[in-house]
Tab-separated table of C-alpha atoms in Angstrom:
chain	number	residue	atom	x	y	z
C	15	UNK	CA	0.000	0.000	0.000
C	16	UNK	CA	1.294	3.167	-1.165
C	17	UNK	CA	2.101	6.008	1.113
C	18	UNK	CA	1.688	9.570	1.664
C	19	UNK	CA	3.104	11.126	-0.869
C	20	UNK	CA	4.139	14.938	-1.272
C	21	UNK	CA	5.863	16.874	-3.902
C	22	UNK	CA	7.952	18.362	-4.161
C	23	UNK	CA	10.884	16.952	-1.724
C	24	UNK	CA	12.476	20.285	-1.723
C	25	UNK	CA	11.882	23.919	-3.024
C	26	UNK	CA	13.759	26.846	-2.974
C	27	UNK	CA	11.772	30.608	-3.523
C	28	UNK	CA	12.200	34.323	-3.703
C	29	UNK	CA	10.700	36.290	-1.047
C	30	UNK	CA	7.281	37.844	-2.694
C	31	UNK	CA	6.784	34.491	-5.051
C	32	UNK	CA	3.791	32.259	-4.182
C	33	UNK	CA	4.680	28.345	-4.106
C	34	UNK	CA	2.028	25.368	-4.323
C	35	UNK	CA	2.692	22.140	-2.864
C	36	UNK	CA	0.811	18.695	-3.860
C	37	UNK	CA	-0.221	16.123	-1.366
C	38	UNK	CA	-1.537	12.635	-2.458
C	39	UNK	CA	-2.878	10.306	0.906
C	40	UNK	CA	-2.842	7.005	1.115
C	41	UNK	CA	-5.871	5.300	-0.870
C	42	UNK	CA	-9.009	5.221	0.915
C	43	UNK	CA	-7.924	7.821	3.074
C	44	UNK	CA	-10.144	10.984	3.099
C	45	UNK	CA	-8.550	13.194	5.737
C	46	UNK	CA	-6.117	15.054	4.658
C	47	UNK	CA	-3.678	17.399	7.155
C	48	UNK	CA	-1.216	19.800	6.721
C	49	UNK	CA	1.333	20.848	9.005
C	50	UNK	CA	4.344	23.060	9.040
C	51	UNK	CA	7.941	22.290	11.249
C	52	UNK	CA	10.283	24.593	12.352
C	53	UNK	CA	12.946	24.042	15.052
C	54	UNK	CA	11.547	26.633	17.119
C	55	UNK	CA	7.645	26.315	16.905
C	56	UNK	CA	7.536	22.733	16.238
C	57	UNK	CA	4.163	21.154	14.664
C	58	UNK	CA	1.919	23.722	13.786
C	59	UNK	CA	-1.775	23.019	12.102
C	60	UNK	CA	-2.806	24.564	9.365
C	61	UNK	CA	-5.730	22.749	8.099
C	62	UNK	CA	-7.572	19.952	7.746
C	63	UNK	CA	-9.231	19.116	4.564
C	64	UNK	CA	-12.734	16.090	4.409
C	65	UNK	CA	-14.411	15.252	1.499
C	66	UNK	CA	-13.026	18.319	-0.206
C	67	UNK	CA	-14.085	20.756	2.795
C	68	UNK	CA	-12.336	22.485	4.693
C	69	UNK	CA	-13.217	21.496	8.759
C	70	UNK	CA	-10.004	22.631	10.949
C	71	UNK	CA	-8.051	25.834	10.078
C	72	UNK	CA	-4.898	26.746	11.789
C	73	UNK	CA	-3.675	29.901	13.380
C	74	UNK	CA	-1.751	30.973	9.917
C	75	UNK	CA	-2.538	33.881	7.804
C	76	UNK	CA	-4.707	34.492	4.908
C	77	UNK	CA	-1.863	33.772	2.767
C	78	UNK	CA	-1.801	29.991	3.638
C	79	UNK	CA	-4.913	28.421	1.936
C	80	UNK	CA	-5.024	24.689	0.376
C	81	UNK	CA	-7.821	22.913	-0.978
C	82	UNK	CA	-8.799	19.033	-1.976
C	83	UNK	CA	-9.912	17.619	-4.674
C	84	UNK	CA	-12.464	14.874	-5.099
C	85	UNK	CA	-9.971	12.098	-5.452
C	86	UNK	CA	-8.879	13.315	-1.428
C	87	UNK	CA	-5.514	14.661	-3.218
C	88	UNK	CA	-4.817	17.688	-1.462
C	89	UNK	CA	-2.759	21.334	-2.202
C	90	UNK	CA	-1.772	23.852	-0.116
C	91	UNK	CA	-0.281	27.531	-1.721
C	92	UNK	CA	1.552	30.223	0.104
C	93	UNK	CA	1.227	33.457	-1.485
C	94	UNK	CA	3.780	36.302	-1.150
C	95	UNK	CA	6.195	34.553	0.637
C	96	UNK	CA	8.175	35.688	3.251
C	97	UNK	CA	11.623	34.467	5.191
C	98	UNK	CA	9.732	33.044	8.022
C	99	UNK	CA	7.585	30.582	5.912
C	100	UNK	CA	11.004	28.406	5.117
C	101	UNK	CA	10.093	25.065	7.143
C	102	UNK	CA	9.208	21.742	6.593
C	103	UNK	CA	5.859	21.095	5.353
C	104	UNK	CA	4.189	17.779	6.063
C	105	UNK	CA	1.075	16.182	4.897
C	106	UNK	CA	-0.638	13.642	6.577
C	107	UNK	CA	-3.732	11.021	6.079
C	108	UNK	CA	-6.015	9.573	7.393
C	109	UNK	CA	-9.102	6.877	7.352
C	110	UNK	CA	-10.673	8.601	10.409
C	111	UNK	CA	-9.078	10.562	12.388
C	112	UNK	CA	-9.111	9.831	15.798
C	113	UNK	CA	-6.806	6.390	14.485
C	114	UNK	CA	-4.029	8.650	13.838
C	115	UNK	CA	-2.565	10.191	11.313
C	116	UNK	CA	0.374	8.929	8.522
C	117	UNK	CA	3.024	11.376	7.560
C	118	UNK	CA	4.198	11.882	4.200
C	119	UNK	CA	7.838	12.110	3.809
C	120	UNK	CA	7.481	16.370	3.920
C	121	UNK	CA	8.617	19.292	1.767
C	122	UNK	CA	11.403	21.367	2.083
C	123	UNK	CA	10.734	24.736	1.729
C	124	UNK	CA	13.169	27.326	1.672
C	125	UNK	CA	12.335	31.212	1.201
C	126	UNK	CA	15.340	33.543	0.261
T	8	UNK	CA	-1.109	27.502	28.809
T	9	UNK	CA	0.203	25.904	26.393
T	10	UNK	CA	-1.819	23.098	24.715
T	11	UNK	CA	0.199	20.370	24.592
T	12	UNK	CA	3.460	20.120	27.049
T	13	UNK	CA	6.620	17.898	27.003
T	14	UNK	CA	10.037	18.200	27.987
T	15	UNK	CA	12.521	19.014	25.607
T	16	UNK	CA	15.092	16.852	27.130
T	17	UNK	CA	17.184	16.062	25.857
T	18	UNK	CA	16.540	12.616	27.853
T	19	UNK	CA	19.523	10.281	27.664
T	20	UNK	CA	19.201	6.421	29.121
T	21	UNK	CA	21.407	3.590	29.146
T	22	UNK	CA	21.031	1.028	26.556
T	23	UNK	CA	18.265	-1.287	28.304
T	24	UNK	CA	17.053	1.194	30.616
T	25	UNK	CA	13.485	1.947	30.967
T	26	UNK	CA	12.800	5.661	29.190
T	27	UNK	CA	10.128	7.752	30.294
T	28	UNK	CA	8.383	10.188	28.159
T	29	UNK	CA	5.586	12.775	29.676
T	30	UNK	CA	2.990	14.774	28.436
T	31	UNK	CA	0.440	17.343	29.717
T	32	UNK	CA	-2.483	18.663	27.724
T	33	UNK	CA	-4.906	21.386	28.617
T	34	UNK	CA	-7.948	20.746	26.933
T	35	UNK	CA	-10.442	18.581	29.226
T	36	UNK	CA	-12.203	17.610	26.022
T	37	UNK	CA	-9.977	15.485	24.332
T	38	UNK	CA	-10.150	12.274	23.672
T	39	UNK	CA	-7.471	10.698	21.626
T	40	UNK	CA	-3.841	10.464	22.453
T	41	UNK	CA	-1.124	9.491	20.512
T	42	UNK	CA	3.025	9.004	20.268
T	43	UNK	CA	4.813	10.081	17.158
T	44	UNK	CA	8.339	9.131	16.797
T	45	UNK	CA	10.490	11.389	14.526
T	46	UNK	CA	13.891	10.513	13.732
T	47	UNK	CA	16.414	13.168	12.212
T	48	UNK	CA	15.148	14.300	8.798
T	49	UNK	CA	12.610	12.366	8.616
T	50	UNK	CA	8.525	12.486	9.030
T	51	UNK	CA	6.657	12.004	12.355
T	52	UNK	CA	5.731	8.161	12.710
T	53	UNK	CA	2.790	6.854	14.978
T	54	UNK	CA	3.727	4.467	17.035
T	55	UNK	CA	0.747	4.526	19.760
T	56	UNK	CA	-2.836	5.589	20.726
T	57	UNK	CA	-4.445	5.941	23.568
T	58	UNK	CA	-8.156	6.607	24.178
T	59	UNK	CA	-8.772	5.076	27.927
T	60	UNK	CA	-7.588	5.690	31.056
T	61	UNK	CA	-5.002	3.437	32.012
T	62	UNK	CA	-2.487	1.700	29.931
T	63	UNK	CA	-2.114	0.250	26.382
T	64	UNK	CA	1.047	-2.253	26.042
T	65	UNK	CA	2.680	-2.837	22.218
T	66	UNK	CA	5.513	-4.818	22.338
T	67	UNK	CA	8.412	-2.564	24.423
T	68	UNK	CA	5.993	0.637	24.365
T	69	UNK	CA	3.499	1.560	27.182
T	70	UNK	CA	1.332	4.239	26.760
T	71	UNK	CA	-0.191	5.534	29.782
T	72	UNK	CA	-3.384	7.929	30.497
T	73	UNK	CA	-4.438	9.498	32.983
T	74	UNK	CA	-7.523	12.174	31.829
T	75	UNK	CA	-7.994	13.433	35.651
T	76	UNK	CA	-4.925	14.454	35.078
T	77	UNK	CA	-4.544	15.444	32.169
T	78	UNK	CA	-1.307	13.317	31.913
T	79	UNK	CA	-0.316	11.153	28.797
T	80	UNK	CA	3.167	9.201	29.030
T	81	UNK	CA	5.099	6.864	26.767
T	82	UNK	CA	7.399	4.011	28.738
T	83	UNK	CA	10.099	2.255	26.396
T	84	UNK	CA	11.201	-0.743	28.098
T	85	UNK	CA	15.009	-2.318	27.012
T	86	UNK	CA	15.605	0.564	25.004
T	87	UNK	CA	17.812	0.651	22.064
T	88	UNK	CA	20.182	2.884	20.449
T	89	UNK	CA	17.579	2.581	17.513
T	90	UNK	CA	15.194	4.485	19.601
T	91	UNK	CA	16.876	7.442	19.257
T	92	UNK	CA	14.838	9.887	18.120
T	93	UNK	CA	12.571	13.185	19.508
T	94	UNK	CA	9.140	11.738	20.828
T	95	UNK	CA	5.843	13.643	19.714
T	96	UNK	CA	3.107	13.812	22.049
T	97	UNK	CA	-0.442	14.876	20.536
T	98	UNK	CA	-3.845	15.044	21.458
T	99	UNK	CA	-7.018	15.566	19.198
T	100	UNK	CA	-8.599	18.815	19.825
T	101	UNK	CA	-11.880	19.916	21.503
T	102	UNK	CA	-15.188	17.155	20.682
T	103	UNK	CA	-13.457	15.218	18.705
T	104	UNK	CA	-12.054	17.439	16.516
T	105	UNK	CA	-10.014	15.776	13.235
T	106	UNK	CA	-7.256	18.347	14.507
T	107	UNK	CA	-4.294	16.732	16.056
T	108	UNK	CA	-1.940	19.568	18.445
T	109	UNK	CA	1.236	18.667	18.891
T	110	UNK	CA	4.037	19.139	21.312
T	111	UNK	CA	7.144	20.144	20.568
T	112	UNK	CA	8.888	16.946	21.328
T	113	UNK	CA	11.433	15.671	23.707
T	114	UNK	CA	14.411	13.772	21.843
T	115	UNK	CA	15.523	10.992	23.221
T	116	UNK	CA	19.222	9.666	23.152
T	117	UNK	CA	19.766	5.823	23.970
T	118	UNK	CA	24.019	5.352	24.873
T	119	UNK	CA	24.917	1.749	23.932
């Protein structure tokens, strides 16, 4: 059984640019997550996506949206991007959610 | 208050020592509890879940809850140098809610 899978692994931007990142769960999994890492703030939510609606939204600005799409594959953009949005993005599924969720493997992002 | 509280650490056993791994959440309405094992540069992995007071055994992992509390721990009996690796404590949020809040992780160093 396939995994979560994100792409792209790594991505490097300009301050200002506007980056989308793709997010494909494992099959049969509806719940999609997304989640950015940094070293000092750890996991932080951003949103959680069901059946193509959006149920959970993090504390992040308006800039940070994402949507799904009816096969539960999932996007998330960043608009105008600024030095503080380089982190690790992760994506995770899964079947319901109070099981747990499964990580994909994360993107990179860097901002300079 | 924080949401979701662990120590740092770093926590450093002997190899074959028991490790102990806390966790404090503040919201009285969650129900589901759950260990995430991240080793460096890679993705959070689940490796328990807890939904009942008490404690949940799986192989050399104990996951303990106490809700009265508000108390969630991990025990790793015989640990390894393998287990090395920064321990994720999260807790679903208020109702039920598909939203899983993290702590920020307390890494864990095993010496052989």
């Amino acid at each position: 059984k396939a995994g979560v899978t994100q792409t792209p692994r790594y991505l490097i931007k300009t301050r200002g640019q506007q980056v989308t990142l793709s997010c494909s769960p494992i099959s049969g999994h509806r719940s999609v997550s997304w989640y950015q890492q940094t070293p000092g703030q750890g996991l932080q939510f951003l949103f959680e996506y069901f059946s193509e609606t959006q149920r959970n939204k993090g504390n992040f600005p308006g800039r940070f949206s994402g949507r799904q799409f009816s096969n539960s594959r999932s996007e998330m953009n960043v608009s105008t991007l600024e030095l503080g949005d380089s982190a690790l993005y992760l994506c995770a599924s899964s079947a319901y959610g109070n099981y747990g969720y499964t990580f994909g493997s994360g993107t990179r992002l860097t901002v300079v | 208050q924080k949401e979701v509280e662990q120590n740092s650490g770093p926590l450093s056993v002997p190899e074959g020592a028991i490790a102990s791994l806390n966790c404090t959440y503040s919201d009285r309405g969650s129900q589901s509890f759950f260990w995430y094992r991240q080793y460096s540069g890679k993705s959070p992995e689940l490796i328990m879940f807890i939904y009942s007071n008490g404690d949940k055994e799986d192989g050399r992992f104990t996951a303990q809850l106490n809700k009265a509390s508000q108390y969630v721990s991990l025990l790793i009996r015989d640990s390894q140098p393998s287990d090395s690796a920064t321990y994720l404590c999260a807790v679903n949020g208020q109702g039920g809610s598909e939203k899983l809040v993290f702590g920020k992780g307390t890494k864990l160093t095993v010496n052989p």
